[in-house]
Amino acid sequence: MPRIQPVDPAAAPDPVREALAVLPDLNIFKTLAHAETAFRPFLRFGGAILGQLELDPKLRELAILQVAHAAEAEYEWIQHVTIAQAVGVPDDQIDAVERGELDAFADPERAVLELAAAVVAGPRVPDELFERLRAHFDERRIIELLLTVGDYLMLARVMTVLEIDLDEAVGSAVIDTAWKRS
């Protein structure tokens, strides 16, 4: 049972109800809707993360899966496995992330996964890891990667602290609505 019940869209203020109407019916969105003034700006930011970055979507999803795994966010994991599959991440890579076998990856994927794990674990990353990132990504993509990891770490903590009830995976429906978020 969740620690905070999701918002009932029918009883929500108009701006929240309108925002929820274009989103998949997920407990995470209905829970975040309690923060009425931050909800729509958060959705715009999430839409940018999922639909407007120059960072390769496969790398984005590997980073999100690593955050979900490292932060023990089952809800996030369930939703993003299907999204990762939709953007072309092979099942063997998804399985390797779930098993914590980062050695199974070569750079740049390994550097992305190690960065995500390091950010979840603590506030600093080793110089060697950062230099490996620099070898593969320009400054824009490094910042986009960090914003992705930070966004999904925040979501992971909301999901785990509030013990949000799991939803069935909706896959690319989350990405399909990313541009509609307001």
Coordinates of C-alpha atoms in Angstrom, one line a residue:
M1 CA 0.0 0.0 0.0
P2 CA 1.4 3.4 -0.9
R3 CA 2.3 5.8 1.8
I4 CA 0.5 8.6 -0.1
Q5 CA -2.5 7.7 -2.3
P6 CA -2.4 8.9 -5.9
V7 CA -4.5 11.9 -6.9
D8 CA -7.9 11.1 -8.2
P9 CA -7.9 12.8 -11.6
A10 CA -11.6 13.5 -11.4
A11 CA -11.2 15.5 -8.2
A12 CA -8.0 17.3 -9.3
P13 CA -7.8 21.0 -10.1
D14 CA -8.2 21.7 -13.9
P15 CA -4.5 22.2 -14.7
V16 CA -3.6 18.9 -13.0
R17 CA -6.5 17.0 -14.6
E18 CA -5.6 18.3 -18.0
A19 CA -2.0 17.2 -17.6
L20 CA -3.0 13.8 -16.4
A21 CA -5.4 13.4 -19.3
V22 CA -2.6 13.2 -21.9
L23 CA -0.4 10.9 -19.8
P24 CA -0.5 7.1 -19.4
D25 CA -2.5 6.2 -16.3
L26 CA 0.4 5.6 -14.0
N27 CA 0.6 5.8 -10.3
I28 CA 3.9 7.8 -10.5
F29 CA 2.2 10.6 -12.4
K30 CA -0.9 10.6 -10.2
T31 CA 1.3 10.7 -7.1
L32 CA 3.5 13.5 -8.4
A33 CA 0.3 15.5 -9.2
H34 CA 0.0 16.2 -5.4
A35 CA 2.7 18.8 -6.0
E36 CA 0.4 20.9 -8.1
T37 CA 2.7 23.9 -8.8
A38 CA 5.7 21.7 -9.6
F39 CA 3.8 19.0 -11.6
R40 CA 3.5 20.6 -15.0
P41 CA 7.0 22.0 -15.0
F42 CA 8.3 18.6 -13.9
L43 CA 6.4 17.0 -16.8
R44 CA 8.0 19.5 -19.3
F45 CA 11.4 18.6 -18.0
G46 CA 10.7 14.9 -18.2
G47 CA 9.4 15.4 -21.7
A48 CA 12.7 17.0 -22.6
I49 CA 14.7 14.2 -21.1
L50 CA 12.7 11.6 -23.0
G51 CA 12.2 13.3 -26.3
Q52 CA 14.6 16.2 -26.9
L53 CA 18.1 15.3 -25.9
E54 CA 21.0 14.7 -28.3
L55 CA 22.1 11.9 -26.1
D56 CA 21.4 8.6 -27.8
P57 CA 18.1 7.1 -26.5
K58 CA 19.8 3.7 -26.0
L59 CA 22.4 5.3 -23.7
R60 CA 19.7 7.3 -21.9
E61 CA 17.7 4.1 -21.2
L62 CA 20.8 2.2 -20.1
A63 CA 21.5 5.0 -17.6
I64 CA 17.9 5.0 -16.4
L65 CA 18.0 1.2 -15.9
Q66 CA 21.3 1.5 -14.0
V67 CA 19.7 4.1 -11.7
A68 CA 16.7 1.9 -11.2
H69 CA 18.9 -1.1 -10.4
A70 CA 21.3 0.8 -8.1
A71 CA 18.5 2.7 -6.3
E72 CA 16.3 -0.5 -5.9
A73 CA 13.4 1.2 -7.7
E74 CA 11.4 -1.7 -9.1
Y75 CA 8.7 0.6 -10.4
E76 CA 11.2 2.5 -12.5
W77 CA 12.8 -0.7 -13.7
I78 CA 9.5 -2.3 -14.8
Q79 CA 8.6 0.8 -16.8
H80 CA 12.0 1.4 -18.4
V81 CA 12.8 -2.2 -19.5
T82 CA 10.0 -1.9 -22.0
I83 CA 11.1 1.6 -23.0
A84 CA 14.7 0.4 -23.4
Q85 CA 13.5 -2.4 -25.6
A86 CA 11.4 0.0 -27.7
V87 CA 14.5 2.1 -28.4
G88 CA 16.6 -0.9 -29.3
V89 CA 18.5 -1.9 -26.2
P90 CA 19.1 -5.6 -26.6
D91 CA 17.7 -8.0 -23.9
D92 CA 21.2 -9.3 -23.1
Q93 CA 22.3 -5.8 -22.1
I94 CA 19.2 -5.3 -20.0
D95 CA 19.8 -8.6 -18.3
A96 CA 23.5 -7.7 -17.7
V97 CA 22.4 -4.4 -16.0
E98 CA 20.0 -6.3 -13.8
R99 CA 22.7 -8.7 -12.8
G100 CA 25.2 -5.9 -12.1
E101 CA 27.6 -7.1 -14.8
L102 CA 29.0 -3.9 -16.1
D103 CA 32.1 -5.6 -17.2
A104 CA 30.0 -7.1 -20.0
F105 CA 29.9 -3.7 -21.7
A106 CA 32.5 -1.8 -23.7
D107 CA 32.7 1.9 -23.7
P108 CA 30.8 4.1 -24.2
E109 CA 28.0 2.1 -22.7
R110 CA 30.1 1.0 -19.8
A111 CA 31.2 4.5 -18.9
V112 CA 27.5 5.6 -19.0
L113 CA 26.5 2.7 -16.6
E114 CA 29.4 3.4 -14.3
L115 CA 28.6 7.1 -14.1
A116 CA 25.0 6.3 -13.3
A117 CA 26.1 3.9 -10.5
A118 CA 28.6 6.4 -9.2
V119 CA 26.1 9.2 -9.0
V120 CA 23.6 7.0 -7.1
A121 CA 26.4 5.9 -4.7
G122 CA 27.8 9.3 -3.9
P123 CA 28.4 12.8 -4.9
R124 CA 31.7 12.4 -6.7
V125 CA 32.9 10.3 -9.7
P126 CA 36.5 9.2 -10.2
D127 CA 38.7 11.3 -12.6
E128 CA 39.4 8.2 -14.7
L129 CA 35.7 7.6 -15.3
F130 CA 35.1 11.3 -16.2
E131 CA 37.9 11.2 -18.6
R132 CA 36.4 8.1 -20.3
L133 CA 33.2 10.0 -20.6
R134 CA 35.0 12.9 -22.2
A135 CA 36.6 10.5 -24.7
H136 CA 33.1 9.6 -26.0
F137 CA 30.8 12.6 -25.4
D138 CA 30.9 16.3 -25.8
E139 CA 30.0 18.6 -23.0
R140 CA 26.3 18.8 -24.0
R141 CA 25.8 15.0 -23.9
I142 CA 27.7 14.7 -20.5
I143 CA 25.3 17.3 -19.0
E144 CA 22.3 15.7 -20.6
L145 CA 23.4 12.3 -19.1
L146 CA 23.8 13.9 -15.7
L147 CA 20.4 15.5 -15.9
T148 CA 18.9 12.2 -16.9
V149 CA 20.6 10.4 -14.0
G150 CA 19.5 13.1 -11.6
D151 CA 15.9 13.1 -12.8
Y152 CA 15.5 9.4 -12.6
L153 CA 17.3 9.2 -9.2
M154 CA 14.8 11.7 -7.9
L155 CA 12.0 9.7 -9.3
A156 CA 13.4 6.5 -7.9
R157 CA 13.5 8.0 -4.4
V158 CA 9.9 9.2 -4.7
M159 CA 8.9 5.7 -5.8
T160 CA 10.7 3.9 -3.1
V161 CA 10.1 6.3 -0.2
L162 CA 6.4 6.5 -0.9
E163 CA 6.2 2.8 -1.8
I164 CA 4.1 3.6 -4.9
D165 CA 2.1 0.6 -6.1
L166 CA 3.5 -1.0 -9.2
D167 CA 1.9 -0.5 -12.6
E168 CA 2.0 -2.7 -15.7
A169 CA 4.7 -1.4 -18.1
V170 CA 3.3 1.0 -20.7
G171 CA 6.5 1.0 -22.8
S172 CA 6.7 3.6 -25.5
A173 CA 3.4 5.2 -24.4
V174 CA 5.5 7.3 -22.0
I175 CA 7.8 8.5 -24.8
D176 CA 4.8 9.0 -27.2
T177 CA 3.3 11.5 -24.7
A178 CA 6.6 13.2 -23.9
W179 CA 5.9 16.0 -26.4
K180 CA 2.3 16.5 -25.1
R181 CA 3.4 17.2 -21.5
S182 CA 2.6 20.7 -20.3

